[in-house]
Amino acid sequence: MLSLLPLSPRAAFELMRDTVNSWLDDNAPSMGAALAYYTVFSISPLLLIVITVAGVVFGAEAARGEVVGQLQGLLGSEGAKAVEDMLLAVSEPAASTLTAALGVLVLLVGATTVFAELQSALDRIWRVPDCLKSSGLFSLLRARMLSFGMILGIGFLLVVSLVLSAGISAMGRVWEGEAIGHILDTMVSLVLMTVVFAMIYKIMPRAKVRWLDVWLGAAVTALLFTLGKFLIGLYIGKSGVASGYGAAGSLIVLLVWVYYSAQIFLLGAEFTWQYAQRFGSLKDGPRRPSLATATERQAGEGSSLRSRRALMEDANAAKSQEWQEGLMTPIVAIYVEEIVRAATGAGDGGQPTATAIADAAEKAFVHFKTSAGRDKKKQRALLSELSGSLTVAEQSGRYSAATRELIRFGVAYVDIYCKS
């Protein structure tokens, strides 16, 4: 059964610990740098489209004023001026129809690029197998259309924000209470940010993600983003980070803000992934007790004390190992068990070896190929399920380090077959 709240103090601590560990393991600082780079090139066309969508209802000037006001609160005057100058540059009228058409195309590509990079980062966090990351022109167009849909959604939320802000301002004048209006405005901002983050965490990854998996992570990210906005602004204001870069100072301020905001976003994504594994849709699934029985039997057969302890730890892990809900088909489950058995030393060879894992992966490939016949798509789907299920097992943290390394080897071997 899926759970949202409450979490015990111990469960909350373990969740945060695993979130930070996976954030480090996935090399989030480097992913954040890539996001910051793409965002700088995407931010002006993205905001222009958002302003255009909101401007249909409220007028372009009102929408632009709201966006610039929000940017000043986030980036300070220097960063907001840099973005405003970019907006003015991309919104200048074209000299000819051809130039206008090319401008629209460049605008769409530029605006959607950052979402493509977001999808890549979220795929890495959600351990999406390589063979599910389709390539080709159709896949590229589909990804760009999805990104454009996200931009339109953000534009719609900006319209909602403008309506609510106008309503709150009117209520503040009636009640003559600025504090109440400020509190309500902050709460509305938190709710809208939560919705935006939830949409991105749910829709962008090429993985099975449930809405119940993302809401808590989105709310935590929105809260961290609100707190981080103040801290990042304080750092930019006090450190004088822009003063040493002269004319490029505004761009540096923008880069610093986007980089640290990307770290908050990625930390929230890792939190969502860990929450889904512990309490969400990745928690409940078919269990494989036969693996534990075989491992316990191997542990009692004359191994050293240290080896017995490691194998017994893996046996206990196997008893509680829970696979991704709705993912495994019976034929895939057979080879997940066989590869994990080989990694724990419970297979026919009696010792965990890379050769045994490679043999099991090859057997799976031959079986899937025979089962699928000439249907390459079905063959790749089976291999991707196998890769994804093995990744869930390896990332569960319930196996010894040596076993996890061997399971990772199995995933790499399966991915090679998946690409062939």
CSV table of C-alpha atoms in Angstrom, one decimal:
chain,number,residue,atom,x,y,z
A,1,MET,CA,0.0,0.0,0.0
A,2,LEU,CA,1.3,3.4,-0.9
A,3,SER,CA,2.0,5.8,1.9
A,4,LEU,CA,2.7,9.6,1.9
A,5,LEU,CA,2.9,10.7,5.6
A,6,PRO,CA,3.8,10.4,8.3
A,7,LEU,CA,7.3,9.2,8.4
A,8,SER,CA,8.9,8.1,11.7
A,9,PRO,CA,12.0,10.1,12.7
A,10,ARG,CA,14.2,7.1,12.0
A,11,ALA,CA,12.6,6.5,8.5
A,12,ALA,CA,12.9,10.3,7.7
A,13,PHE,CA,16.6,10.2,8.7
A,14,GLU,CA,17.4,7.1,6.6
A,15,LEU,CA,15.5,8.7,3.7
A,16,MET,CA,17.5,11.9,3.8
A,17,ARG,CA,20.8,9.9,4.3
A,18,ASP,CA,20.1,7.8,1.2
A,19,THR,CA,19.0,10.9,-0.7
A,20,VAL,CA,22.3,12.6,-0.1
A,21,ASN,CA,24.3,9.5,-0.8
A,22,SER,CA,22.5,8.9,-4.2
A,23,TRP,CA,22.9,12.6,-5.0
A,24,LEU,CA,26.7,12.2,-4.6
A,25,ASP,CA,26.8,8.8,-6.4
A,26,ASP,CA,25.0,10.3,-9.4
A,27,ASN,CA,27.5,13.1,-9.6
A,28,ALA,CA,24.8,15.8,-9.2
A,29,PRO,CA,27.3,18.7,-9.1
A,30,SER,CA,28.4,17.9,-12.7
A,31,MET,CA,24.8,17.4,-13.8
A,32,GLY,CA,23.9,20.7,-12.3
A,33,ALA,CA,26.7,22.4,-14.2
A,34,ALA,CA,25.3,21.0,-17.5
A,35,LEU,CA,21.8,22.2,-16.6
A,36,ALA,CA,23.1,25.7,-15.8
A,37,TYR,CA,24.9,25.9,-19.1
A,38,TYR,CA,21.8,24.8,-21.1
A,39,THR,CA,19.5,27.0,-19.0
A,40,VAL,CA,21.5,30.2,-19.8
A,41,PHE,CA,20.9,29.6,-23.5
A,42,SER,CA,17.3,28.5,-23.0
A,43,ILE,CA,16.0,31.0,-20.4
A,44,SER,CA,15.2,33.9,-22.8
A,45,PRO,CA,13.2,31.9,-25.4
A,46,LEU,CA,11.6,29.9,-22.7
A,47,LEU,CA,10.4,33.0,-20.8
A,48,LEU,CA,9.3,34.7,-24.0
A,49,ILE,CA,7.0,31.7,-24.8
A,50,VAL,CA,5.7,31.7,-21.2
A,51,ILE,CA,5.0,35.5,-21.4
A,52,THR,CA,3.3,35.1,-24.8
A,53,VAL,CA,1.0,32.4,-23.4
A,54,ALA,CA,0.2,34.5,-20.3
A,55,GLY,CA,-0.1,37.6,-22.4
A,56,VAL,CA,-3.1,36.2,-24.3
A,57,VAL,CA,-5.1,36.6,-21.1
A,58,PHE,CA,-3.5,39.6,-19.3
A,59,GLY,CA,-1.5,41.4,-22.0
A,60,ALA,CA,2.2,41.1,-22.8
A,61,GLU,CA,3.2,44.0,-20.6
A,62,ALA,CA,1.5,42.7,-17.5
A,63,ALA,CA,2.9,39.2,-18.0
A,64,ARG,CA,6.4,40.6,-18.6
A,65,GLY,CA,6.2,42.9,-15.5
A,66,GLU,CA,5.2,39.9,-13.4
A,67,VAL,CA,8.1,37.8,-14.7
A,68,VAL,CA,10.7,40.6,-14.3
A,69,GLY,CA,9.4,41.3,-10.8
A,70,GLN,CA,9.8,37.6,-9.9
A,71,LEU,CA,13.3,37.5,-11.4
A,72,GLN,CA,14.3,40.6,-9.4
A,73,GLY,CA,13.2,38.8,-6.2
A,74,LEU,CA,15.2,35.7,-7.2
A,75,LEU,CA,18.3,37.1,-8.9
A,76,GLY,CA,18.6,40.6,-7.7
A,77,SER,CA,18.8,43.7,-9.9
A,78,GLU,CA,21.9,42.6,-11.8
A,79,GLY,CA,20.7,39.1,-12.7
A,80,ALA,CA,17.2,40.3,-13.6
A,81,LYS,CA,18.7,42.9,-15.9
A,82,ALA,CA,20.7,40.3,-17.7
A,83,VAL,CA,17.6,38.2,-18.4
A,84,GLU,CA,15.6,41.3,-19.3
A,85,ASP,CA,18.2,42.2,-21.9
A,86,MET,CA,18.1,38.7,-23.3
A,87,LEU,CA,14.3,38.9,-23.6
A,88,LEU,CA,14.5,42.2,-25.4
A,89,ALA,CA,17.0,40.8,-27.9
A,90,VAL,CA,15.0,37.7,-28.8
A,91,SER,CA,11.7,39.6,-29.0
A,92,GLU,CA,12.9,42.1,-31.6
A,93,PRO,CA,10.7,41.9,-34.8
A,94,ALA,CA,12.3,40.1,-37.7
A,95,ALA,CA,13.2,41.9,-41.0
A,96,SER,CA,11.6,39.3,-43.3
A,97,THR,CA,9.2,36.3,-43.3
A,98,LEU,CA,12.0,33.8,-43.7
A,99,THR,CA,14.0,35.4,-40.9
A,100,ALA,CA,10.8,35.3,-38.7
A,101,ALA,CA,10.3,31.6,-39.5
A,102,LEU,CA,13.9,30.7,-38.7
A,103,GLY,CA,13.6,32.8,-35.6
A,104,VAL,CA,10.6,30.8,-34.4
A,105,LEU,CA,12.4,27.5,-35.1
A,106,VAL,CA,15.5,28.6,-33.1
A,107,LEU,CA,13.2,29.9,-30.4
A,108,LEU,CA,11.4,26.6,-30.0
A,109,VAL,CA,14.7,24.6,-30.1
A,110,GLY,CA,16.3,26.9,-27.6
A,111,ALA,CA,13.4,26.9,-25.2
A,112,THR,CA,13.1,23.1,-25.2
A,113,THR,CA,16.8,22.3,-24.9
A,114,VAL,CA,16.9,22.7,-21.1
A,115,PHE,CA,13.9,20.3,-20.7
A,116,ALA,CA,15.8,17.7,-22.8
A,117,GLU,CA,18.7,18.0,-20.4
A,118,LEU,CA,16.3,17.8,-17.5
A,119,GLN,CA,15.0,14.5,-18.9
A,120,SER,CA,18.5,13.1,-19.3
A,121,ALA,CA,19.3,14.0,-15.6
A,122,LEU,CA,16.0,12.5,-14.4
A,123,ASP,CA,16.6,9.3,-16.5
A,124,ARG,CA,19.9,8.9,-14.8
A,125,ILE,CA,18.4,9.3,-11.3
A,126,TRP,CA,15.5,6.9,-12.1
A,127,ARG,CA,18.0,4.3,-13.5
A,128,VAL,CA,16.3,4.2,-16.9
A,129,PRO,CA,18.1,1.5,-19.0
A,130,ASP,CA,19.9,2.7,-22.1
A,131,CYS,CA,17.8,0.7,-24.4
A,132,LEU,CA,14.7,2.6,-23.3
A,133,LYS,CA,16.4,5.9,-24.3
A,134,SER,CA,15.2,5.8,-27.9
A,135,SER,CA,17.2,7.7,-30.6
A,136,GLY,CA,16.2,8.9,-34.0
A,137,LEU,CA,14.3,11.8,-35.5
A,138,PHE,CA,10.9,10.7,-34.3
A,139,SER,CA,12.1,10.3,-30.8
A,140,LEU,CA,13.8,13.7,-30.9
A,141,LEU,CA,10.6,15.4,-32.1
A,142,ARG,CA,8.5,13.6,-29.5
A,143,ALA,CA,10.8,14.7,-26.7
A,144,ARG,CA,10.7,18.3,-28.0
A,145,MET,CA,6.9,18.3,-28.2
A,146,LEU,CA,6.8,17.0,-24.6
A,147,SER,CA,9.2,19.8,-23.6
A,148,PHE,CA,7.0,22.4,-25.4
A,149,GLY,CA,3.9,21.0,-23.6
A,150,MET,CA,5.7,21.6,-20.3
A,151,ILE,CA,6.4,25.2,-21.3
A,152,LEU,CA,2.8,25.8,-22.1
A,153,GLY,CA,1.9,24.3,-18.8
A,154,ILE,CA,4.2,26.7,-17.0
A,155,GLY,CA,2.6,29.5,-19.0
A,156,PHE,CA,-0.8,28.5,-17.8
A,157,LEU,CA,0.4,28.4,-14.2
A,158,LEU,CA,1.8,31.9,-14.7
A,159,VAL,CA,-1.8,33.0,-15.7
A,160,VAL,CA,-3.1,31.3,-12.5
A,161,SER,CA,-0.4,33.1,-10.5
A,162,LEU,CA,-1.4,36.4,-11.9
A,163,VAL,CA,-5.1,35.8,-11.2
A,164,LEU,CA,-4.4,34.8,-7.6
A,165,SER,CA,-1.9,37.6,-7.0
A,166,ALA,CA,-4.5,40.1,-8.2
A,167,GLY,CA,-7.1,38.5,-5.9
A,168,ILE,CA,-4.7,38.5,-2.9
A,169,SER,CA,-3.8,42.2,-3.5
A,170,ALA,CA,-7.5,43.1,-3.6
A,171,MET,CA,-8.1,41.2,-0.4
A,172,GLY,CA,-5.2,42.9,1.3
A,173,ARG,CA,-6.6,46.3,0.4
A,174,VAL,CA,-10.0,45.3,1.8
A,175,TRP,CA,-8.6,43.8,5.0
A,176,GLU,CA,-5.9,46.5,5.3
A,177,GLY,CA,-3.4,43.8,6.3
A,178,GLU,CA,-0.2,43.6,4.3
A,179,ALA,CA,1.2,40.8,6.5
A,180,ILE,CA,-1.8,38.6,5.6
A,181,GLY,CA,-1.4,39.3,1.9
A,182,HIS,CA,2.3,38.5,2.1
A,183,ILE,CA,1.6,35.2,3.9
A,184,LEU,CA,-1.1,34.2,1.4
A,185,ASP,CA,1.2,35.2,-1.6
A,186,THR,CA,4.0,33.0,-0.2
A,187,MET,CA,1.6,30.0,0.3
A,188,VAL,CA,0.3,30.4,-3.2
A,189,SER,CA,3.8,30.6,-4.6
A,190,LEU,CA,4.7,27.4,-2.7
A,191,VAL,CA,1.7,25.5,-4.0
A,192,LEU,CA,2.3,26.6,-7.6
A,193,MET,CA,6.0,25.6,-7.4
A,194,THR,CA,5.0,22.2,-5.9
A,195,VAL,CA,2.7,21.7,-8.9
A,196,VAL,CA,5.5,22.6,-11.4
A,197,PHE,CA,8.1,20.3,-9.8
A,198,ALA,CA,5.5,17.5,-9.5
A,199,MET,CA,4.7,17.8,-13.2
A,200,ILE,CA,8.4,17.7,-14.1
A,201,TYR,CA,9.2,14.7,-11.8
A,202,LYS,CA,6.2,12.8,-13.1
A,203,ILE,CA,6.2,13.5,-16.8
A,204,MET,CA,9.8,14.0,-17.8
A,205,PRO,CA,11.6,10.7,-16.8
A,206,ARG,CA,11.3,7.8,-19.2
A,207,ALA,CA,10.2,5.5,-16.4
A,208,LYS,CA,7.1,4.4,-14.6
A,209,VAL,CA,6.5,7.2,-12.0
A,210,ARG,CA,3.2,7.5,-10.0
A,211,TRP,CA,1.7,10.8,-8.9
A,212,LEU,CA,1.9,9.6,-5.3
A,213,ASP,CA,5.7,9.2,-5.7
A,214,VAL,CA,6.3,12.8,-6.6
A,215,TRP,CA,4.1,15.0,-4.4
A,216,LEU,CA,6.1,14.9,-1.2
A,217,GLY,CA,9.4,15.3,-3.2
A,218,ALA,CA,7.9,18.2,-5.1
A,219,ALA,CA,6.7,19.9,-1.9
A,220,VAL,CA,10.2,19.4,-0.3
A,221,THR,CA,11.8,20.8,-3.4
A,222,ALA,CA,9.5,23.8,-3.4
A,223,LEU,CA,10.3,24.5,0.3
A,224,LEU,CA,14.0,24.1,-0.3
A,225,PHE,CA,13.8,26.3,-3.4
A,226,THR,CA,12.0,29.0,-1.3
A,227,LEU,CA,14.7,28.9,1.4
A,228,GLY,CA,17.5,28.5,-1.1
A,229,LYS,CA,16.2,31.6,-3.0
A,230,PHE,CA,16.8,33.7,0.1
A,231,LEU,CA,20.2,32.1,0.9
A,232,ILE,CA,21.5,32.3,-2.7
A,233,GLY,CA,20.4,35.9,-2.9
A,234,LEU,CA,22.2,36.6,0.3
A,235,TYR,CA,25.3,34.9,-1.0
A,236,ILE,CA,25.3,36.8,-4.3
A,237,GLY,CA,24.6,40.1,-2.5
A,238,LYS,CA,27.3,39.7,0.2
A,239,SER,CA,30.1,37.9,-1.7
A,240,GLY,CA,30.4,40.4,-4.6
A,241,VAL,CA,30.7,37.4,-6.9
A,242,ALA,CA,29.9,39.6,-10.0
A,243,SER,CA,32.4,42.4,-9.2
A,244,GLY,CA,35.5,40.6,-10.5
A,245,TYR,CA,34.0,39.9,-13.9
A,246,GLY,CA,33.3,43.4,-15.2
A,247,ALA,CA,30.7,43.5,-18.0
A,248,ALA,CA,30.1,39.7,-17.6
A,249,GLY,CA,29.1,40.1,-14.0
A,250,SER,CA,25.4,39.9,-14.6
A,251,LEU,CA,25.8,36.6,-16.6
A,252,ILE,CA,28.0,35.2,-13.7
A,253,VAL,CA,25.2,36.1,-11.2
A,254,LEU,CA,22.7,34.3,-13.5
A,255,LEU,CA,25.0,31.2,-13.8
A,256,VAL,CA,25.6,31.0,-10.0
A,257,TRP,CA,21.9,31.2,-9.3
A,258,VAL,CA,20.9,28.6,-11.9
A,259,TYR,CA,23.7,26.3,-10.7
A,260,TYR,CA,22.6,26.3,-7.1
A,261,SER,CA,18.9,26.1,-8.1
A,262,ALA,CA,19.8,23.0,-10.2
A,263,GLN,CA,21.4,21.4,-7.2
A,264,ILE,CA,18.1,21.9,-5.2
A,265,PHE,CA,16.1,20.4,-8.1
A,266,LEU,CA,18.4,17.4,-8.4
A,267,LEU,CA,18.4,16.8,-4.6
A,268,GLY,CA,14.5,16.9,-4.8
A,269,ALA,CA,14.6,14.4,-7.7
A,270,GLU,CA,16.9,12.0,-5.7
A,271,PHE,CA,14.5,12.4,-2.7
A,272,THR,CA,11.6,11.4,-4.9
A,273,TRP,CA,13.4,8.3,-6.3
A,274,GLN,CA,14.4,7.2,-2.7
A,275,TYR,CA,10.9,7.8,-1.5
A,276,ALA,CA,9.4,5.8,-4.3
A,277,GLN,CA,11.7,2.9,-3.4
A,278,ARG,CA,10.9,3.0,0.3
A,279,PHE,CA,7.3,4.0,0.5
A,280,GLY,CA,5.9,4.5,-3.0
A,281,SER,CA,5.2,2.5,-6.2
A,282,LEU,CA,8.6,0.7,-6.2
A,283,LYS,CA,8.1,-0.8,-2.8
A,284,ASP,CA,5.4,-3.4,-3.3
A,285,GLY,CA,6.1,-6.2,-5.8
A,286,PRO,CA,6.6,-9.9,-6.2
A,287,ARG,CA,9.2,-11.3,-3.8
A,288,ARG,CA,11.7,-14.0,-4.6
A,289,PRO,CA,12.2,-16.1,-1.4
A,290,SER,CA,13.8,-19.0,-3.4
A,291,LEU,CA,16.9,-16.8,-3.9
A,292,ALA,CA,17.3,-16.4,-0.1
A,293,THR,CA,17.0,-20.2,0.4
A,294,ALA,CA,19.7,-21.0,-2.1
A,295,THR,CA,22.0,-18.3,-0.7
A,296,GLU,CA,21.6,-19.5,2.9
A,297,ARG,CA,22.4,-23.1,1.7
A,298,GLN,CA,25.6,-21.8,0.0
A,299,ALA,CA,26.6,-19.9,3.2
A,300,GLY,CA,26.7,-23.1,5.2
A,301,GLU,CA,29.0,-24.9,2.8
A,302,GLY,CA,32.5,-24.5,4.3
A,303,SER,CA,33.1,-20.9,3.4
A,304,SER,CA,35.3,-18.6,5.5
A,305,LEU,CA,33.6,-16.7,8.4
A,306,ARG,CA,33.8,-13.4,6.5
A,307,SER,CA,32.3,-15.0,3.3
A,308,ARG,CA,29.5,-16.6,5.3
A,309,ARG,CA,28.6,-13.3,6.9
A,310,ALA,CA,28.6,-11.5,3.6
A,311,LEU,CA,26.4,-14.3,2.0
A,312,MET,CA,24.0,-14.3,5.0
A,313,GLU,CA,23.7,-10.5,4.6
A,314,ASP,CA,22.7,-11.1,1.0
A,315,ALA,CA,20.4,-13.9,2.0
A,316,ASN,CA,18.5,-11.6,4.4
A,317,ALA,CA,18.5,-8.9,1.7
A,318,ALA,CA,17.0,-11.4,-0.8
A,319,LYS,CA,14.2,-12.2,1.7
A,320,SER,CA,13.1,-8.6,1.7
A,321,GLN,CA,14.0,-7.7,-1.8
A,322,GLU,CA,11.1,-6.0,-3.5
A,323,TRP,CA,10.9,-5.6,-7.3
A,324,GLN,CA,9.4,-2.7,-9.2
A,325,GLU,CA,5.6,-3.0,-9.2
A,326,GLY,CA,4.1,-4.2,-12.5
A,327,LEU,CA,7.5,-4.3,-14.2
A,328,MET,CA,8.6,-8.0,-14.2
A,329,THR,CA,7.1,-10.6,-16.4
A,330,PRO,CA,7.7,-14.3,-15.5
A,331,ILE,CA,10.4,-14.8,-18.2
A,332,VAL,CA,12.3,-11.7,-16.9
A,333,ALA,CA,11.9,-12.8,-13.3
A,334,ILE,CA,13.6,-16.1,-14.1
A,335,TYR,CA,16.8,-14.4,-15.4
A,336,VAL,CA,16.8,-11.7,-12.7
A,337,GLU,CA,16.9,-14.5,-10.1
A,338,GLU,CA,19.6,-16.4,-12.1
A,339,ILE,CA,21.9,-13.3,-12.5
A,340,VAL,CA,21.5,-12.3,-8.8
A,341,ARG,CA,22.1,-15.9,-7.8
A,342,ALA,CA,25.3,-15.8,-9.8
A,343,ALA,CA,26.3,-12.5,-8.1
A,344,THR,CA,25.7,-13.9,-4.6
A,345,GLY,CA,27.5,-17.2,-5.4
A,346,ALA,CA,24.4,-19.2,-5.1
A,347,GLY,CA,24.4,-20.4,-8.7
A,348,ASP,CA,25.6,-23.7,-10.2
A,349,GLY,CA,29.3,-22.7,-10.0
A,350,GLY,CA,29.2,-22.1,-6.2
A,351,GLN,CA,31.3,-19.0,-6.4
A,352,PRO,CA,30.3,-15.4,-7.5
A,353,THR,CA,32.2,-14.8,-10.7
A,354,ALA,CA,31.8,-12.4,-13.6
A,355,THR,CA,31.9,-15.4,-16.0
A,356,ALA,CA,28.8,-16.9,-14.4
A,357,ILE,CA,27.0,-13.6,-14.7
A,358,ALA,CA,28.0,-13.2,-18.3
A,359,ASP,CA,26.8,-16.7,-19.1
A,360,ALA,CA,23.4,-16.0,-17.4
A,361,ALA,CA,23.0,-12.7,-19.4
A,362,GLU,CA,23.8,-14.6,-22.6
A,363,LYS,CA,21.2,-17.3,-21.8
A,364,ALA,CA,18.7,-14.5,-21.2
A,365,PHE,CA,19.5,-12.9,-24.5
A,366,VAL,CA,19.2,-16.2,-26.4
A,367,HIS,CA,15.9,-17.0,-24.6
A,368,PHE,CA,14.4,-13.6,-25.3
A,369,LYS,CA,15.5,-13.7,-28.9
A,370,THR,CA,13.8,-17.1,-29.4
A,371,SER,CA,10.7,-16.0,-27.5
A,372,ALA,CA,10.4,-12.7,-29.5
A,373,GLY,CA,11.1,-14.2,-32.9
A,374,ARG,CA,11.6,-11.5,-35.4
A,375,ASP,CA,9.9,-8.9,-33.1
A,376,LYS,CA,13.0,-6.7,-32.3
A,377,LYS,CA,10.8,-4.3,-30.3
A,378,LYS,CA,9.6,-7.1,-28.0
A,379,GLN,CA,13.1,-8.4,-27.6
A,380,ARG,CA,14.4,-5.0,-26.5
A,381,ALA,CA,11.4,-4.5,-24.2
A,382,LEU,CA,12.3,-7.8,-22.4
A,383,LEU,CA,16.0,-6.9,-22.1
A,384,SER,CA,15.1,-3.4,-20.8
A,385,GLU,CA,12.9,-5.0,-18.2
A,386,LEU,CA,15.7,-7.3,-17.1
A,387,SER,CA,18.2,-4.3,-17.0
A,388,GLY,CA,15.7,-2.2,-15.0
A,389,SER,CA,14.9,-4.9,-12.5
A,390,LEU,CA,18.5,-5.7,-11.9
A,391,THR,CA,19.2,-2.0,-11.4
A,392,VAL,CA,16.4,-1.8,-8.8
A,393,ALA,CA,18.0,-4.8,-7.0
A,394,GLU,CA,21.5,-3.2,-7.1
A,395,GLN,CA,20.3,0.2,-5.9
A,396,SER,CA,18.2,-1.2,-3.0
A,397,GLY,CA,21.2,-1.1,-0.7
A,398,ARG,CA,20.4,-4.5,0.7
A,399,TYR,CA,23.3,-6.4,-0.7
A,400,SER,CA,27.0,-6.4,0.1
A,401,ALA,CA,29.3,-4.1,-1.8
A,402,ALA,CA,30.9,-7.0,-3.7
A,403,THR,CA,27.5,-8.4,-4.8
A,404,ARG,CA,26.3,-4.9,-5.9
A,405,GLU,CA,29.4,-4.6,-8.1
A,406,LEU,CA,28.7,-7.9,-9.7
A,407,ILE,CA,25.1,-7.0,-10.3
A,408,ARG,CA,26.2,-3.8,-11.9
A,409,PHE,CA,28.4,-5.9,-14.2
A,410,GLY,CA,25.3,-7.9,-15.1
A,411,VAL,CA,23.4,-4.7,-15.9
A,412,ALA,CA,26.2,-3.5,-18.2
A,413,TYR,CA,26.3,-6.9,-20.0
A,414,VAL,CA,22.5,-6.9,-20.5
A,415,ASP,CA,22.7,-3.3,-21.9
A,416,ILE,CA,25.3,-4.4,-24.5
A,417,TYR,CA,22.8,-7.1,-25.8
A,418,CYS,CA,20.0,-4.5,-25.6
A,419,LYS,CA,21.9,-2.2,-28.0
A,420,SER,CA,22.9,-5.0,-30.4
